[in-house]
Short mmCIF file of C-alpha atoms in Angstrom, two decimals:
data_model
loop_
_atom_site.label_atom_id
_atom_site.label_comp_id
_atom_site.label_asym_id
_atom_site.label_seq_id
_atom_site.Cartn_x
_atom_site.Cartn_y
_atom_site.Cartn_z
CA MET A 1 83.92 94.08 136.44
CA LYS A 2 87.02 94.43 134.30
CA LEU A 3 87.50 92.02 131.44
CA ALA A 4 91.27 92.44 131.44
CA GLY A 5 93.06 89.96 133.63
CA ILE A 6 90.26 87.43 133.68
CA ALA A 7 91.32 83.93 132.73
CA TRP A 8 89.22 82.82 129.80
CA ALA A 9 88.92 79.08 129.30
CA GLY A 10 87.90 78.22 125.77
CA LEU A 11 85.24 80.10 123.84
CA LEU A 12 82.79 82.34 125.62
CA LEU A 13 79.90 81.16 123.53
CA PHE A 14 78.51 77.94 124.92
CA ALA A 15 75.30 75.97 125.20
CA GLY A 16 73.68 75.34 128.54
CA VAL A 17 70.41 73.76 129.62
CA ALA A 18 68.07 76.37 131.05
CA ALA A 19 65.88 75.69 134.02
CA ALA A 20 62.80 76.87 132.15
CA GLN A 21 60.65 74.38 130.32
CA GLU A 22 58.90 74.84 127.01
CA GLY A 23 56.34 72.29 125.95
CA GLY A 24 57.66 69.92 128.59
CA LYS A 25 61.20 70.08 127.21
CA ALA A 26 64.26 71.81 128.59
CA ILE A 27 65.39 74.82 126.54
CA THR A 28 68.98 74.66 125.42
CA LYS A 29 70.30 78.22 125.42
CA THR A 30 73.18 79.67 123.45
CA THR A 31 74.95 82.24 125.61
CA ILE A 32 76.58 85.12 123.72
CA SER A 33 78.78 87.78 125.29
CA LEU A 34 78.16 91.33 124.02
CA GLY A 35 80.72 94.08 124.64
CA THR A 36 79.33 97.62 124.96
CA ALA A 37 81.21 100.60 126.52
CA THR A 38 81.44 102.75 129.66
CA PRO A 39 78.23 103.63 131.54
CA GLY A 40 76.53 106.86 130.54
CA GLY A 41 77.13 106.56 126.80
CA GLY A 42 74.98 105.38 123.94
CA PHE A 43 76.51 101.92 123.54
CA PRO A 44 75.34 100.46 126.89
CA VAL A 45 71.84 101.82 126.24
CA TYR A 46 71.78 100.22 122.80
CA GLY A 47 73.42 96.98 123.96
CA ASN A 48 70.94 96.48 126.78
CA ALA A 49 67.98 97.07 124.45
CA PHE A 50 69.48 94.78 121.78
CA ALA A 51 69.94 91.96 124.30
CA GLU A 52 66.52 92.39 125.89
CA ILE A 53 64.63 92.32 122.60
CA LEU A 54 66.53 89.43 121.03
CA ASN A 55 66.42 87.33 124.20
CA ALA A 56 62.65 87.84 124.33
CA ALA A 57 62.25 87.03 120.63
CA ASP A 58 64.22 83.77 120.86
CA PRO A 59 64.13 81.93 124.22
CA ALA A 60 67.09 79.84 123.07
CA LEU A 61 69.33 82.93 123.02
CA SER A 62 70.97 84.45 126.08
CA ILE A 63 72.83 87.61 125.04
CA GLU A 64 74.78 89.04 127.98
CA PRO A 65 75.89 92.71 127.72
CA ARG A 66 79.17 93.66 129.40
CA ASN A 67 80.57 97.13 129.98
CA THR A 68 83.97 97.68 128.40
CA LYS A 69 86.08 100.73 127.59
CA GLY A 70 84.39 100.98 124.20
CA SER A 71 85.26 100.44 120.54
CA ASN A 72 89.03 100.44 120.86
CA GLU A 73 88.91 97.74 123.53
CA ASN A 74 86.10 95.76 121.92
CA ILE A 75 88.08 95.12 118.73
CA PRO A 76 91.02 93.32 120.40
CA LEU A 77 88.66 91.51 122.78
CA LEU A 78 86.79 90.14 119.76
CA GLU A 79 90.01 89.26 117.96
CA SER A 80 91.28 87.33 120.98
CA GLY A 81 87.97 85.49 121.44
CA GLN A 82 87.17 87.16 124.76
CA LEU A 83 83.89 88.50 123.37
CA ASP A 84 81.49 86.92 120.91
CA ILE A 85 79.98 90.13 119.55
CA ALA A 86 80.56 93.80 120.38
CA LEU A 87 79.50 97.32 119.48
CA VAL A 88 82.08 99.25 117.48
CA ALA A 89 81.81 102.79 116.12
CA GLY A 90 82.23 103.45 112.42
CA GLU A 91 85.69 105.03 112.46
CA PRO A 92 87.42 102.31 114.51
CA SER A 93 85.66 99.72 112.33
CA TYR A 94 86.89 101.43 109.18
CA GLU A 95 90.47 101.66 110.45
CA ALA A 96 90.43 98.00 111.50
CA PHE A 97 88.95 96.77 108.22
CA MET A 98 91.33 98.89 106.13
CA GLY A 99 94.41 98.11 108.23
CA ILE A 100 95.09 101.73 109.16
CA GLY A 101 97.79 101.72 111.83
CA ARG A 102 97.44 97.97 112.26
CA ALA A 103 96.98 94.73 110.33
CA PRO A 104 93.54 94.39 108.68
CA THR A 105 91.10 92.69 111.03
CA LYS A 106 89.25 89.47 110.24
CA LEU A 107 86.22 90.46 112.30
CA LYS A 108 82.84 90.33 110.58
CA ILE A 109 79.75 92.55 110.59
CA LEU A 110 76.69 91.08 112.29
CA THR A 111 74.47 94.14 111.77
CA ALA A 112 74.57 97.87 111.26
CA MET A 113 73.46 99.68 114.41
CA TYR A 114 72.71 103.30 113.54
CA SER A 115 74.20 106.27 111.75
CA SER A 116 76.22 108.72 113.84
CA PRO A 117 76.26 112.34 112.67
CA GLY A 118 78.84 114.09 114.85
CA MET A 119 78.38 117.49 116.50
CA PHE A 120 79.19 119.55 119.56
CA VAL A 121 76.74 120.67 122.22
CA VAL A 122 77.16 123.80 124.35
CA ARG A 123 75.04 125.52 126.97
CA ALA A 124 72.27 127.65 125.49
CA ASP A 125 73.88 130.78 126.96
CA SER A 126 77.32 129.92 125.55
CA PRO A 127 79.04 132.56 123.39
CA TYR A 128 80.33 129.87 121.00
CA LYS A 129 78.48 129.60 117.68
CA THR A 130 80.85 127.74 115.33
CA ILE A 131 83.46 125.00 115.55
CA ARG A 132 86.25 127.55 115.10
CA ASP A 133 84.88 129.53 118.06
CA LEU A 134 85.86 126.53 120.20
CA VAL A 135 89.53 126.67 119.22
CA GLY A 136 91.66 127.03 122.35
CA GLN A 137 88.80 126.00 124.63
CA PRO A 138 88.49 122.88 126.83
CA VAL A 139 86.32 120.40 124.95
CA ALA A 140 85.11 117.00 126.22
CA LEU A 141 85.60 114.63 123.30
CA GLY A 142 84.18 111.40 124.67
CA ALA A 143 85.36 108.43 126.67
CA LYS A 144 88.88 107.09 126.36
CA GLY A 145 88.81 104.09 124.05
CA SER A 146 85.49 104.99 122.44
CA GLY A 147 85.00 105.76 118.80
CA LEU A 148 83.78 109.32 119.36
CA PRO A 149 87.23 110.95 119.63
CA ILE A 150 88.25 109.21 116.40
CA LEU A 151 85.25 110.65 114.55
CA SER A 152 86.01 114.14 115.88
CA ARG A 153 89.67 113.80 114.89
CA TYR A 154 88.76 112.99 111.28
CA MET A 155 86.12 115.73 111.12
CA LEU A 156 88.38 118.41 112.57
CA ASP A 157 91.27 117.34 110.35
CA GLY A 158 88.98 117.79 107.36
CA ILE A 159 88.61 121.49 108.17
CA GLY A 160 92.29 121.98 108.97
CA LEU A 161 92.21 121.69 112.76
CA LYS A 162 94.26 119.44 115.02
CA GLN A 163 92.30 117.92 117.86
CA ASP A 164 95.05 117.83 120.48
CA GLU A 165 96.80 121.05 119.46
CA ASP A 166 94.00 123.47 118.59
CA PHE A 167 91.77 122.46 121.51
CA LYS A 168 92.25 121.65 125.18
CA SER A 169 91.04 118.11 124.62
CA ILE A 170 89.43 116.24 127.52
CA TYR A 171 89.10 112.46 127.30
CA LEU A 172 86.64 111.05 129.80
CA ASP A 173 86.92 108.01 132.04
CA ARG A 174 83.15 107.66 131.88
CA ALA A 175 81.02 108.88 128.99
CA GLY A 176 78.35 110.07 131.41
CA ASP A 177 80.68 112.64 132.99
CA GLY A 178 80.62 115.00 129.99
CA PRO A 179 77.34 116.91 130.43
CA ALA A 180 78.15 117.99 134.00
CA MET A 181 81.53 119.32 132.87
CA VAL A 182 79.86 121.59 130.31
CA GLN A 183 77.11 122.67 132.67
CA ASP A 184 79.53 123.71 135.43
CA GLY A 185 82.02 125.36 133.07
CA ARG A 186 84.89 122.88 133.20
CA ALA A 187 84.37 122.30 129.47
CA ALA A 188 83.11 124.70 126.83
CA ALA A 189 81.52 121.96 124.74
CA LEU A 190 80.82 118.24 124.58
CA TRP A 191 81.34 116.20 121.42
CA GLY A 192 78.94 113.38 120.59
CA ALA A 193 77.01 111.77 117.77
CA GLY A 194 73.63 110.58 116.65
CA VAL A 195 70.01 110.53 117.71
CA GLY A 196 69.19 109.51 121.25
CA TRP A 197 72.76 109.98 122.50
CA PRO A 198 72.54 110.25 126.33
CA GLY A 199 75.04 113.13 126.60
CA PHE A 200 73.06 115.27 124.17
CA ALA A 201 69.79 114.36 125.88
CA ALA A 202 71.18 115.32 129.29
CA MET A 203 72.36 118.68 127.97
CA ALA A 204 69.12 119.43 126.10
CA GLN A 205 67.02 118.55 129.16
CA SER A 206 69.12 120.63 131.58
CA PRO A 207 67.46 123.70 133.15
CA GLY A 208 69.43 126.15 131.01
CA GLY A 209 69.00 124.22 127.78
CA ALA A 210 71.58 123.63 125.06
CA ARG A 211 72.60 124.45 121.49
CA PHE A 212 74.26 122.23 118.91
CA ILE A 213 77.26 123.15 116.77
CA ALA A 214 77.95 121.19 113.58
CA PRO A 215 80.10 121.84 110.50
CA ASP A 216 78.55 124.24 107.98
CA ALA A 217 77.98 123.33 104.33
CA GLY A 218 81.42 124.47 103.24
CA GLU A 219 83.11 122.57 106.06
CA ILE A 220 81.12 119.43 105.25
CA ALA A 221 82.34 119.62 101.64
CA ARG A 222 85.96 119.99 102.79
CA ILE A 223 85.67 117.08 105.24
CA ARG A 224 84.17 114.77 102.63
CA ALA A 225 86.78 115.73 100.05
CA LYS A 226 89.58 114.67 102.42
CA HIS A 227 87.90 111.75 104.20
CA THR A 228 85.57 110.15 101.69
CA PHE A 229 84.41 107.36 104.02
CA LEU A 230 82.54 109.93 106.11
CA LYS A 231 78.98 110.35 104.89
CA PRO A 232 76.61 113.32 104.95
CA LEU A 233 74.14 112.59 107.73
CA THR A 234 71.32 114.55 109.35
CA VAL A 235 69.91 114.74 112.86
CA PRO A 236 66.17 115.23 112.24
CA ALA A 237 64.36 118.18 113.80
CA ASN A 238 63.00 117.55 117.29
CA SER A 239 65.40 114.71 117.97
CA TYR A 240 66.21 116.56 121.20
CA PRO A 241 64.21 119.05 123.31
CA ASN A 242 64.08 122.53 121.75
CA GLN A 243 66.00 121.37 118.65
CA THR A 244 63.48 122.69 116.13
CA ALA A 245 65.62 122.49 112.97
CA ALA A 246 67.37 119.55 111.33
CA ILE A 247 71.16 119.52 111.78
CA ASP A 248 73.38 118.48 108.89
CA SER A 249 76.76 116.95 109.65
CA VAL A 250 79.02 114.04 108.70
CA GLY A 251 79.57 110.67 110.29
CA SER A 252 79.43 106.96 109.75
CA TRP A 253 77.56 103.81 110.75
CA SER A 254 78.30 101.94 113.94
CA PHE A 255 78.23 98.14 113.80
CA VAL A 256 77.74 95.06 115.89
CA LEU A 257 80.87 93.10 115.00
CA ALA A 258 81.43 89.39 115.57
CA ARG A 259 84.58 87.41 116.22
CA GLU A 260 85.77 85.66 113.08
CA SER A 261 85.19 82.23 114.65
CA LEU A 262 81.55 82.86 115.57
CA PRO A 263 79.84 79.78 114.08
CA ASP A 264 77.82 80.37 110.92
CA ASP A 265 74.71 78.80 112.41
CA VAL A 266 74.85 81.16 115.42
CA ALA A 267 75.29 84.23 113.20
CA TYR A 268 72.43 82.97 111.00
CA ARG A 269 70.17 82.59 114.04
CA LEU A 270 71.04 86.05 115.32
CA ALA A 271 70.34 87.59 111.89
CA ARG A 272 67.01 85.79 111.60
CA THR A 273 65.94 86.73 115.12
CA LEU A 274 67.01 90.35 114.69
CA HIS A 275 65.22 90.67 111.35
CA GLY A 276 62.00 89.43 112.92
CA ALA A 277 62.41 91.74 115.89
CA GLU A 278 63.24 94.96 114.02
CA GLY A 279 59.89 96.51 114.89
CA ALA A 280 60.15 95.66 118.58
CA LEU A 281 63.70 97.00 118.78
CA CYS A 282 62.60 100.25 117.10
CA LYS A 283 59.81 100.67 119.66
CA LYS A 284 62.26 100.02 122.48
CA LEU A 285 64.90 102.50 121.33
CA PRO A 286 64.39 105.21 118.66
CA GLN A 287 67.95 105.11 117.32
CA ALA A 288 67.64 101.35 116.87
CA CYS A 289 65.00 101.96 114.16
CA GLU A 290 68.02 102.09 111.84
CA THR A 291 69.06 98.55 112.81
CA THR A 292 67.72 96.74 109.76
CA ALA A 293 68.88 94.08 107.36
CA ALA A 294 68.65 96.54 104.46
CA ASN A 295 70.78 99.13 106.27
CA THR A 296 73.36 96.47 107.11
CA VAL A 297 73.88 95.71 103.43
CA ALA A 298 73.95 99.41 102.53
CA ALA A 299 76.29 100.45 105.36
CA ALA A 300 78.90 97.68 105.04
CA PRO A 301 82.07 98.91 103.27
CA ASN A 302 81.70 95.77 101.15
CA ALA A 303 79.53 92.67 101.36
CA ALA A 304 82.52 90.40 102.06
CA LEU A 305 82.80 91.99 105.51
CA ILE A 306 79.35 90.72 106.54
CA HIS A 307 79.44 87.42 108.45
CA PRO A 308 78.81 84.42 106.12
CA GLY A 309 76.02 83.15 108.38
CA VAL A 310 74.28 86.53 108.14
CA MET A 311 74.72 86.61 104.37
CA LYS A 312 73.18 83.13 104.10
CA TYR A 313 70.06 84.40 105.86
CA PHE A 314 69.99 87.60 103.79
CA ARG A 315 70.09 85.57 100.55
CA GLU A 316 67.30 83.27 101.73
CA VAL A 317 64.96 86.18 102.45
CA GLY A 318 65.95 88.23 99.40
CA VAL A 319 67.76 91.08 101.18
CA VAL A 320 70.69 90.33 98.86
CA LYS A 321 70.72 88.30 95.66
#
């Protein structure tokens, strides 16, 4: 179901009386819309787990995930009040907060999601060993509107390559289409990021297996010198089948962002519920083990970008002073 073109009357967040009873009393639920991305990518997997765990932890919450076109659509949907919260990759978040190519956004951080070290994946029998080997080749760079192509653009720029000139860049309609394109030869490589990313998992589990290509130490130094907001990040060994060594790369943190007008008490409740459910969310989804209050404070470009309701909870429990 497409969000565009739907007539939105008032705020999406509303209270409704649920049919269920608790202690003989009707439960008043707060319904919260959560924007994710196209099917087959990491954001819908994370969003569904996030909603399931928080809804179970607090019966008064009803978080409803919705597929969107990804980060670049989620930001304007939040700004226009058509979503309450949404998943946004680190690079689009950074550009929105800093006002790069647009006015600075007033959106707020609800929580850090997970770190996203970027890398390419190729078939195990591929002749390509380095990023520069892929120059001139067709490369699937992620779904249109997602944050992945923005991360790759910054990374490639850091080593002196232009994404749409030095490569035959392919932008996907659906994130889940990428692995098949590499496996059948339509693309030489697939770009992605992080631990537990479905595209990487599909490639690694394929009959022929896969190999990962990331910037080397010298390239990482060059990238960080030019784009200081990108951080050195590592994909631990055995994150994917037959990936026996850790992979060093660069990347950033993805966030759950909230519309500026999300009430403080709702943001406070979400922060409190999420903090109490960190263990359950980690068990549900390995990459969500990084979704913690402490990581939210550490990953935010500055504390002023964290929602005031979240900061109130963090101060009460001593996460921040």
